[in-house]
mmCIF file of C-alpha atoms in Angstrom:
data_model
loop_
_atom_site.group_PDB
_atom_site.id
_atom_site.type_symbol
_atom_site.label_atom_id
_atom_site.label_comp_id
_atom_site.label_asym_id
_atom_site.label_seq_id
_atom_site.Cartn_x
_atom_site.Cartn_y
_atom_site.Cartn_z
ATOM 1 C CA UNK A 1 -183.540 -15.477 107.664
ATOM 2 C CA UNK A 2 -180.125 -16.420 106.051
ATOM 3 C CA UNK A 3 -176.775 -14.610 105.449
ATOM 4 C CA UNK A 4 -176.535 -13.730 101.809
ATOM 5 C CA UNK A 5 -173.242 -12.145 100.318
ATOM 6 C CA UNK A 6 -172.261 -9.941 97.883
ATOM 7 C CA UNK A 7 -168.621 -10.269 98.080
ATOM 8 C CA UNK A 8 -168.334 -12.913 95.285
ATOM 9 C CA UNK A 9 -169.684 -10.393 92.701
ATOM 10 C CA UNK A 10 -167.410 -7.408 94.328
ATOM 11 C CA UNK A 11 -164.090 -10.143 94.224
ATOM 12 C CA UNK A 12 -164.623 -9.964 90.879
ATOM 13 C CA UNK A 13 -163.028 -6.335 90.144
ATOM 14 C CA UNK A 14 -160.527 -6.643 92.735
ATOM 15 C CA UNK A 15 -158.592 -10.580 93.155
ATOM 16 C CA UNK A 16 -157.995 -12.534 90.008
ATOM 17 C CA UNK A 17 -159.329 -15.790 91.625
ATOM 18 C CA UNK A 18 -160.626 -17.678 94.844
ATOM 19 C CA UNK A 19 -156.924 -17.899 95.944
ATOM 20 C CA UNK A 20 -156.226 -14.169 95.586
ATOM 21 C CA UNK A 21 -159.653 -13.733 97.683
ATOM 22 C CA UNK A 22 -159.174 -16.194 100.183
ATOM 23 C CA UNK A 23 -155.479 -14.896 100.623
ATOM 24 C CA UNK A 24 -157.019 -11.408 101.640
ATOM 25 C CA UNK A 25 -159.656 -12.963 103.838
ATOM 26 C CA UNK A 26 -157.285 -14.844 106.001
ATOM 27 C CA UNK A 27 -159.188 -17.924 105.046
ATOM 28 C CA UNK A 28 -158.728 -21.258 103.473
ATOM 29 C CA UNK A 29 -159.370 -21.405 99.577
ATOM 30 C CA UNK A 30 -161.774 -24.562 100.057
ATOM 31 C CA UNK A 31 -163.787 -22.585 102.699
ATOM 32 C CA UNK A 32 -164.291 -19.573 100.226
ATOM 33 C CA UNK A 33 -165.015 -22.359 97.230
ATOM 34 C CA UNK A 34 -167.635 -23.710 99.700
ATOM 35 C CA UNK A 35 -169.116 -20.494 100.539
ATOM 36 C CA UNK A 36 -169.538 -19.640 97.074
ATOM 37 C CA UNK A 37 -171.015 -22.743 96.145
ATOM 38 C CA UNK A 38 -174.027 -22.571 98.833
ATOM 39 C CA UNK A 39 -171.741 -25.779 100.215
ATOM 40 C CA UNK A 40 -171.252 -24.288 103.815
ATOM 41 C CA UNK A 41 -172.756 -21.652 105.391
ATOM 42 C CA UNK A 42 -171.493 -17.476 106.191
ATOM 43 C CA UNK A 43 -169.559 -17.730 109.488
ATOM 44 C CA UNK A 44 -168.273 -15.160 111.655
ATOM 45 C CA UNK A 45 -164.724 -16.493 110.067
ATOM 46 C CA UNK A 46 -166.033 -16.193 106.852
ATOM 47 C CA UNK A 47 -167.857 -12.155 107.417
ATOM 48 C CA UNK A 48 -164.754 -10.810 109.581
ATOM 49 C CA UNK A 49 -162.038 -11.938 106.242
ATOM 50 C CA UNK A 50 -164.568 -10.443 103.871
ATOM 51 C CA UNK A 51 -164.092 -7.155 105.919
ATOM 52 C CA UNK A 52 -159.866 -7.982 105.878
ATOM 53 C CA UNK A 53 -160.161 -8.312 102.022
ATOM 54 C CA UNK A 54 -162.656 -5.050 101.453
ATOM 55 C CA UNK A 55 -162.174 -2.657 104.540
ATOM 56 C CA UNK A 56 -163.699 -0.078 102.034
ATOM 57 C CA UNK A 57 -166.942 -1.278 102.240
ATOM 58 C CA UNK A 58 -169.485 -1.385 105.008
ATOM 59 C CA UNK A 59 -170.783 -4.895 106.105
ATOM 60 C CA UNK A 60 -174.266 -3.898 104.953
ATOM 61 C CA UNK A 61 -172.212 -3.364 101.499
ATOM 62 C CA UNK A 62 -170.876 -6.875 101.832
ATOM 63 C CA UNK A 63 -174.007 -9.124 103.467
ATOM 64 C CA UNK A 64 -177.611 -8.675 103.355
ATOM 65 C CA UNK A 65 -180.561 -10.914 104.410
ATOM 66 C CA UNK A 66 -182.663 -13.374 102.434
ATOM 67 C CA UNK A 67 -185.497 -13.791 104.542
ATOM 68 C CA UNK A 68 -187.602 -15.768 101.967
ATOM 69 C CA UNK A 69 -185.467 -19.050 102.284
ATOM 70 C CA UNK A 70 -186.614 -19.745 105.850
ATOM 71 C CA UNK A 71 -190.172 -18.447 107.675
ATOM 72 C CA UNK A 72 -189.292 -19.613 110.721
ATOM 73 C CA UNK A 73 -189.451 -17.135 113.249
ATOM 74 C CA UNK A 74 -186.429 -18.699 115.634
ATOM 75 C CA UNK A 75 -184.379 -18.941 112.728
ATOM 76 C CA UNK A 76 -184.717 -15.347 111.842
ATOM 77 C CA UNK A 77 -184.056 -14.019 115.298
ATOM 78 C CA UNK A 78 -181.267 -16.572 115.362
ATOM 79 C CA UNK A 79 -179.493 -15.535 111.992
ATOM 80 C CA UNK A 80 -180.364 -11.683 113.020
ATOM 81 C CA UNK A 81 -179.157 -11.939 116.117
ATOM 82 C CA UNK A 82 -175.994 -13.840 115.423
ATOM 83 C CA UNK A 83 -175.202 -11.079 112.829
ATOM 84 C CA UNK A 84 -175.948 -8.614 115.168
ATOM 85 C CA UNK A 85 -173.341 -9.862 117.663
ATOM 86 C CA UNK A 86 -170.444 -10.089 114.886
ATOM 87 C CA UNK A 87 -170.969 -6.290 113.569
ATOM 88 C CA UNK A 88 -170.601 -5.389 116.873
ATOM 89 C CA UNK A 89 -167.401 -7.251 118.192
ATOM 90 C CA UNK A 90 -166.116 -6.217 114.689
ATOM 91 C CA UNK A 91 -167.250 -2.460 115.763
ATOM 92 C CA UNK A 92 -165.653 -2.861 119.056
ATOM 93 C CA UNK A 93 -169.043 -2.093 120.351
ATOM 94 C CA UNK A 94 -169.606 -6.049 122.216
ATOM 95 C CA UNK A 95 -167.985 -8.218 124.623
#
């Protein structure tokens, strides 16, 4: 299972460009490019600024699952997991 986002097509409406995005993420502009791109992969860097830039929305709003890239069961308890983990530091609900 892999991270997918939405926030590229919500960064639309709200930041003129990748700067204005990556500004509100507390991220660097190349990262965000890279992201976008399928270059590099979501981070917890990269979910925790998209929450900075839209603390409107839920992360459920922002991410979402693709499991059809990868049927590997490790993988998808890894991704899941991992995910899993991040919501809830960002919750204040983990270690």
């Amino acid at each position: 299972m892999i991270i997918r986002t939405r926030v590229f097509d919500i960064a639309d409406s709200r930041f003129h460009n990748l700067s204005d995005l990556a500004r509100a993420m507390g991220i660097s502009v190349s990262q965000v490019y890279r992201v976008r791109e399928g270059k590099r992969g979501i981070n917890e860097k990269f979910i925790v600024g998209a929450k900075m830039a839209f603390p409107d929305l839920r992360l459920d709003e922002l991410f979402y699952f693709n499991s059809d890239m990868l049927p590997e069961k490790s993988m998808e308890t890894s991704a899941s997991g991992r995910y899993h983990r991040i919501v809830q530091r960002y919750n204040g609900a983990g270690p």
